[in-house]
Amino acid sequence: MIEWTLANQTLFNAGVSAVTVIIWVIYAQLLYSGFRRQRTPSVTINRGRQKDLDALCIISNMSQEAVYVEYILATLRTSKGTVSMDVTDCERFSSEERDDENGQGQNASALSDNLHDNTRQGPMLSGRFMHIGTFNGVIMRLARAAGIPMRGNRPEGDIHLECLTIQIIALYGPDSRPISASRSFNIKNEQGEGILTPSSWQTYQGVSFLHRRRLTKIVDEMNETNFSISSTIRMDRD
């Protein structure tokens, strides 16, 4: 064995060097994967408290660092078009109407001077969460803006609600380009009850370089036009 090793020393050294390189590459890959996982933002959107339209829309920051929420956009798809709206700021309603949007019970007071009661914009620390009211409250807000007559949680006439998408646009870390997180929920009516089901098992994370680059242009346009709502819904008028 020793004689064979001495006779093939060059080949033996090359093999040892190759194995060493492979080990270091694997080790470096593991270090990079761990670093990337820690640096990759993750924001989840889910239902809370219930599973129907009265469920709270909960947004959680599962990233290693805080995220700064800039926009919360809601898009309602119907059988007659879509309506998109900036729902970052809270609406000013009477107590009864505000109860329906935020799901806080009949004893909720009028909108206070607390910043958190007026807007959802701002930093959200790692491991923290917030809610933007009930899904039904968001749908009602979009329906009012689009001129869709509602009776309870169902639209009147021949229009049908199909899907609600919630999108979060935020800043993460020192990068000036925004990130996004979005999730869609299908809307079905069974026996007069609104049923809400996620269209996918996870929240889509818009964190790639190309996505963030496109998102930057979208945010710039929203800021320039002072975006609040856009709608393609055309209601038939008798």
One Martini backbone bead per residue (centre of mass of N, CA, C, O) as a GRO file, in nm:
protein
  238
    1MET     BB    1   0.058   0.063  -0.021
    2ILE     BB    2   0.303   0.247   0.008
    3GLU     BB    3   0.417   0.199  -0.274
    4TRP     BB    4   0.165   0.297  -0.426
    5THR     BB    5   0.163   0.583  -0.310
    6LEU     BB    6   0.448   0.665  -0.411
    7ALA     BB    7   0.387   0.603  -0.716
    8ASN     BB    8   0.095   0.787  -0.675
    9GLN     BB    9   0.127   1.077  -0.549
   10THR     BB   10   0.000   1.273  -0.751
   11LEU     BB   11  -0.281   1.142  -0.758
   12PHE     BB   12  -0.333   1.151  -0.454
   13ASN     BB   13  -0.315   1.461  -0.417
   14ALA     BB   14  -0.542   1.529  -0.613
   15GLY     BB   15  -0.766   1.382  -0.458
   16VAL     BB   16  -0.740   1.537  -0.192
   17SER     BB   17  -0.791   1.818  -0.314
   18ALA     BB   18  -1.075   1.759  -0.427
   19VAL     BB   19  -1.210   1.686  -0.159
   20THR     BB   20  -1.148   1.955  -0.018
   21VAL     BB   21  -1.305   2.134  -0.213
   22ILE     BB   22  -1.581   2.002  -0.175
   23ILE     BB   23  -1.607   2.060   0.127
   24TRP     BB   24  -1.585   2.373   0.104
   25VAL     BB   25  -1.826   2.412  -0.082
   26ILE     BB   26  -2.040   2.294   0.107
   27TYR     BB   27  -1.982   2.483   0.344
   28ALA     BB   28  -2.035   2.749   0.189
   29GLN     BB   29  -2.326   2.680   0.111
   30LEU     BB   30  -2.436   2.664   0.399
   31LEU     BB   31  -2.363   2.951   0.482
   32TYR     BB   32  -2.522   3.094   0.257
   33SER     BB   33  -2.801   2.977   0.319
   34GLY     BB   34  -2.820   3.091   0.607
   35PHE     BB   35  -2.784   3.390   0.530
   36ARG     BB   36  -3.017   3.408   0.325
   37ARG     BB   37  -3.244   3.325   0.519
   38GLN     BB   38  -3.200   3.570   0.713
   39ARG     BB   39  -3.226   3.798   0.466
   40THR     BB   40  -3.505   3.692   0.393
   41PRO     BB   41  -3.806   3.792   0.351
   42SER     BB   42  -4.121   3.730   0.554
   43VAL     BB   43  -4.468   3.750   0.464
   44THR     BB   44  -4.785   3.684   0.604
   45ILE     BB   45  -5.119   3.571   0.493
   46ASN     BB   46  -5.420   3.534   0.694
   47ARG     BB   47  -5.642   3.371   0.884
   48GLY     BB   48  -5.862   3.466   1.165
   49ARG     BB   49  -6.079   3.305   1.406
   50GLN     BB   50  -6.185   3.236   1.111
   51LYS     BB   51  -6.308   3.099   0.775
   52ASP     BB   52  -6.468   3.328   0.685
   53LEU     BB   53  -6.554   3.656   0.614
   54ASP     BB   54  -6.509   3.712   0.941
   55ALA     BB   55  -6.224   3.701   0.914
   56LEU     BB   56  -5.915   3.785   0.988
   57CYS     BB   57  -5.658   3.985   0.850
   58ILE     BB   58  -5.336   3.852   0.877
   59ILE     BB   59  -5.013   4.003   0.946
   60SER     BB   60  -4.681   3.860   0.924
   61ASN     BB   61  -4.345   3.881   1.059
   62MET     BB   62  -4.086   3.634   0.963
   63SER     BB   63  -3.846   3.794   0.986
   64GLN     BB   64  -3.536   3.901   1.119
   65GLU     BB   65  -3.660   4.178   1.052
   66ALA     BB   66  -3.792   4.461   0.999
   67VAL     BB   67  -4.082   4.608   0.852
   68TYR     BB   68  -4.204   4.855   0.616
   69VAL     BB   69  -4.517   4.961   0.570
   70GLU     BB   70  -4.665   5.121   0.286
   71TYR     BB   71  -4.867   4.907   0.149
   72ILE     BB   72  -5.222   4.813   0.114
   73LEU     BB   73  -5.366   4.592  -0.117
   74ALA     BB   74  -5.691   4.553  -0.274
   75THR     BB   75  -5.843   4.285  -0.476
   76LEU     BB   76  -6.151   4.259  -0.657
   77ARG     BB   77  -6.303   3.986  -0.809
   78THR     BB   78  -6.542   3.972  -1.067
   79SER     BB   79  -6.784   3.914  -1.318
   80LYS     BB   80  -6.732   4.257  -1.391
   81GLY     BB   81  -6.450   4.276  -1.264
   82THR     BB   82  -6.217   4.506  -1.109
   83VAL     BB   83  -6.091   4.617  -0.778
   84SER     BB   84  -5.858   4.861  -0.656
   85MET     BB   85  -5.710   4.931  -0.322
   86ASP     BB   86  -5.609   5.147  -0.071
   87VAL     BB   87  -5.591   5.006   0.281
   88THR     BB   88  -5.394   5.140   0.485
   89ASP     BB   89  -5.611   5.323   0.569
   90CYS     BB   90  -5.855   5.418   0.764
   91GLU     BB   91  -6.180   5.453   0.812
   92ARG     BB   92  -6.439   5.690   0.870
   93PHE     BB   93  -6.671   5.592   1.115
   94SER     BB   94  -6.895   5.468   1.269
   95SER     BB   95  -6.914   5.238   1.505
   96GLU     BB   96  -7.078   5.026   1.346
   97GLU     BB   97  -6.904   5.026   1.084
   98ARG     BB   98  -6.631   4.969   1.224
   99ASP     BB   99  -6.701   4.696   1.338
  100ASP     BB  100  -6.729   4.553   1.060
  101GLU     BB  101  -6.432   4.599   0.969
  102ASN     BB  102  -6.271   4.515   1.255
  103GLY     BB  103  -6.408   4.321   1.458
  104GLN     BB  104  -6.474   4.471   1.780
  105GLY     BB  105  -6.755   4.518   1.837
  106GLN     BB  106  -7.005   4.723   1.993
  107ASN     BB  107  -6.785   4.893   2.193
  108ALA     BB  108  -6.661   5.061   1.991
  109SER     BB  109  -6.503   5.337   1.924
  110ALA     BB  110  -6.407   5.593   1.791
  111LEU     BB  111  -6.173   5.724   1.621
  112SER     BB  112  -5.867   5.777   1.720
  113ASP     BB  113  -5.546   5.943   1.773
  114ASN     BB  114  -5.414   5.693   1.717
  115LEU     BB  115  -5.208   5.586   1.475
  116HIS     BB  116  -5.303   5.277   1.468
  117ASP     BB  117  -5.615   5.381   1.409
  118ASN     BB  118  -5.538   5.519   1.108
  119THR     BB  119  -5.287   5.322   1.036
  120ARG     BB  120  -5.070   5.058   0.882
  121GLN     BB  121  -4.836   5.223   0.869
  122GLY     BB  122  -4.516   5.084   0.932
  123PRO     BB  123  -4.348   4.918   1.161
  124MET     BB  124  -4.263   4.556   1.179
  125LEU     BB  125  -4.163   4.337   1.378
  126SER     BB  126  -4.022   4.062   1.455
  127GLY     BB  127  -4.292   3.838   1.515
  128ARG     BB  128  -4.516   4.021   1.427
  129PHE     BB  129  -4.863   4.143   1.421
  130MET     BB  130  -5.157   4.219   1.216
  131HIS     BB  131  -5.474   4.373   1.142
  132ILE     BB  132  -5.735   4.477   0.878
  133GLY     BB  133  -5.962   4.317   0.953
  134THR     BB  134  -6.207   4.199   0.780
  135PHE     BB  135  -6.286   4.064   0.484
  136ASN     BB  136  -6.566   4.191   0.470
  137GLY     BB  137  -6.473   4.482   0.517
  138VAL     BB  138  -6.301   4.500   0.259
  139ILE     BB  139  -6.524   4.431   0.058
  140MET     BB  140  -6.715   4.665   0.132
  141ARG     BB  141  -6.516   4.889   0.059
  142LEU     BB  142  -6.490   4.812  -0.241
  143ALA     BB  143  -6.790   4.819  -0.314
  144ARG     BB  144  -6.840   5.115  -0.255
  145ALA     BB  145  -6.624   5.227  -0.455
  146ALA     BB  146  -6.765   5.059  -0.712
  147GLY     BB  147  -7.089   5.043  -0.680
  148ILE     BB  148  -7.176   4.786  -0.512
  149PRO     BB  149  -7.450   4.632  -0.423
  150MET     BB  150  -7.538   4.529  -0.089
  151ARG     BB  151  -7.643   4.218   0.092
  152GLY     BB  152  -7.453   4.193   0.313
  153ASN     BB  153  -7.222   3.951   0.164
  154ARG     BB  154  -7.400   4.018  -0.096
  155PRO     BB  155  -7.465   4.087  -0.410
  156GLU     BB  156  -7.657   4.252  -0.621
  157GLY     BB  157  -7.771   4.078  -0.871
  158ASP     BB  158  -7.542   3.950  -1.140
  159ILE     BB  159  -7.311   3.969  -0.940
  160HIS     BB  160  -6.988   3.816  -0.860
  161LEU     BB  161  -6.780   3.693  -0.626
  162GLU     BB  162  -6.438   3.551  -0.644
  163CYS     BB  163  -6.178   3.741  -0.543
  164LEU     BB  164  -5.921   3.809  -0.289
  165THR     BB  165  -5.643   4.039  -0.280
  166ILE     BB  166  -5.345   4.065  -0.083
  167GLN     BB  167  -5.103   4.340  -0.067
  168ILE     BB  168  -4.765   4.388   0.032
  169ILE     BB  169  -4.571   4.690   0.076
  170ALA     BB  170  -4.216   4.696   0.152
  171LEU     BB  171  -3.943   4.742   0.370
  172TYR     BB  172  -3.600   4.593   0.386
  173GLY     BB  173  -3.373   4.715   0.529
  174PRO     BB  174  -3.128   4.889   0.333
  175ASP     BB  175  -3.302   4.851   0.099
  176SER     BB  176  -3.472   5.060  -0.137
  177ARG     BB  177  -3.624   4.824  -0.235
  178PRO     BB  178  -3.909   4.675  -0.257
  179ILE     BB  179  -4.144   4.454  -0.126
  180SER     BB  180  -4.360   4.157  -0.143
  181ALA     BB  181  -4.696   4.034  -0.047
  182SER     BB  182  -4.925   3.765  -0.153
  183ARG     BB  183  -5.286   3.676  -0.138
  184SER     BB  184  -5.546   3.454  -0.227
  185PHE     BB  185  -5.918   3.449  -0.207
  186ASN     BB  186  -6.182   3.259  -0.232
  187ILE     BB  187  -6.532   3.312  -0.324
  188LYS     BB  188  -6.819   3.162  -0.165
  189ASN     BB  189  -7.165   3.055  -0.190
  190GLU     BB  190  -7.327   2.872   0.084
  191GLN     BB  191  -7.628   2.894   0.194
  192GLY     BB  192  -7.570   3.220   0.230
  193GLU     BB  193  -7.261   3.173   0.279
  194GLY     BB  194  -6.943   3.291   0.321
  195ILE     BB  195  -6.660   3.153   0.156
  196LEU     BB  196  -6.308   3.119   0.255
  197THR     BB  197  -6.031   3.040   0.030
  198PRO     BB  198  -5.729   2.960  -0.039
  199SER     BB  199  -5.540   2.937  -0.343
  200SER     BB  200  -5.294   2.892  -0.145
  201TRP     BB  201  -5.068   2.771   0.107
  202GLN     BB  202  -4.907   3.040   0.038
  203THR     BB  203  -4.715   3.320   0.039
  204TYR     BB  204  -4.614   3.545  -0.184
  205GLN     BB  205  -4.269   3.632  -0.254
  206GLY     BB  206  -4.139   3.955  -0.352
  207VAL     BB  207  -3.767   3.925  -0.374
  208SER     BB  208  -3.660   3.962  -0.633
  209PHE     BB  209  -3.485   4.162  -0.833
  210LEU     BB  210  -3.694   4.202  -1.064
  211HIS     BB  211  -3.940   4.253  -0.886
  212ARG     BB  212  -3.825   4.502  -0.731
  213ARG     BB  213  -3.786   4.673  -0.983
  214ARG     BB  214  -4.083   4.681  -1.071
  215LEU     BB  215  -4.198   4.782  -0.799
  216THR     BB  216  -4.063   5.058  -0.800
  217LYS     BB  217  -4.226   5.170  -1.042
  218ILE     BB  218  -4.505   5.134  -0.917
  219VAL     BB  219  -4.462   5.314  -0.667
  220ASP     BB  220  -4.392   5.570  -0.821
  221GLU     BB  221  -4.670   5.590  -0.961
  222MET     BB  222  -4.841   5.601  -0.705
  223ASN     BB  223  -4.712   5.862  -0.593
  224GLU     BB  224  -4.768   6.049  -0.840
  225THR     BB  225  -5.099   5.974  -0.846
  226ASN     BB  226  -5.226   5.914  -0.577
  227PHE     BB  227  -5.324   5.635  -0.512
  228SER     BB  228  -5.654   5.457  -0.439
  229ILE     BB  229  -5.821   5.375  -0.717
  230SER     BB  230  -5.933   5.097  -0.933
  231SER     BB  231  -6.175   5.031  -1.210
  232THR     BB  232  -6.373   4.784  -1.428
  233ILE     BB  233  -6.652   4.829  -1.322
  234ARG     BB  234  -6.988   4.780  -1.469
  235MET     BB  235  -7.291   4.887  -1.394
  236ASP     BB  236  -7.615   4.829  -1.432
  237ARG     BB  237  -7.869   5.058  -1.540
  238ASP     BB  238  -8.220   5.112  -1.512
   0.00000   0.00000   0.00000
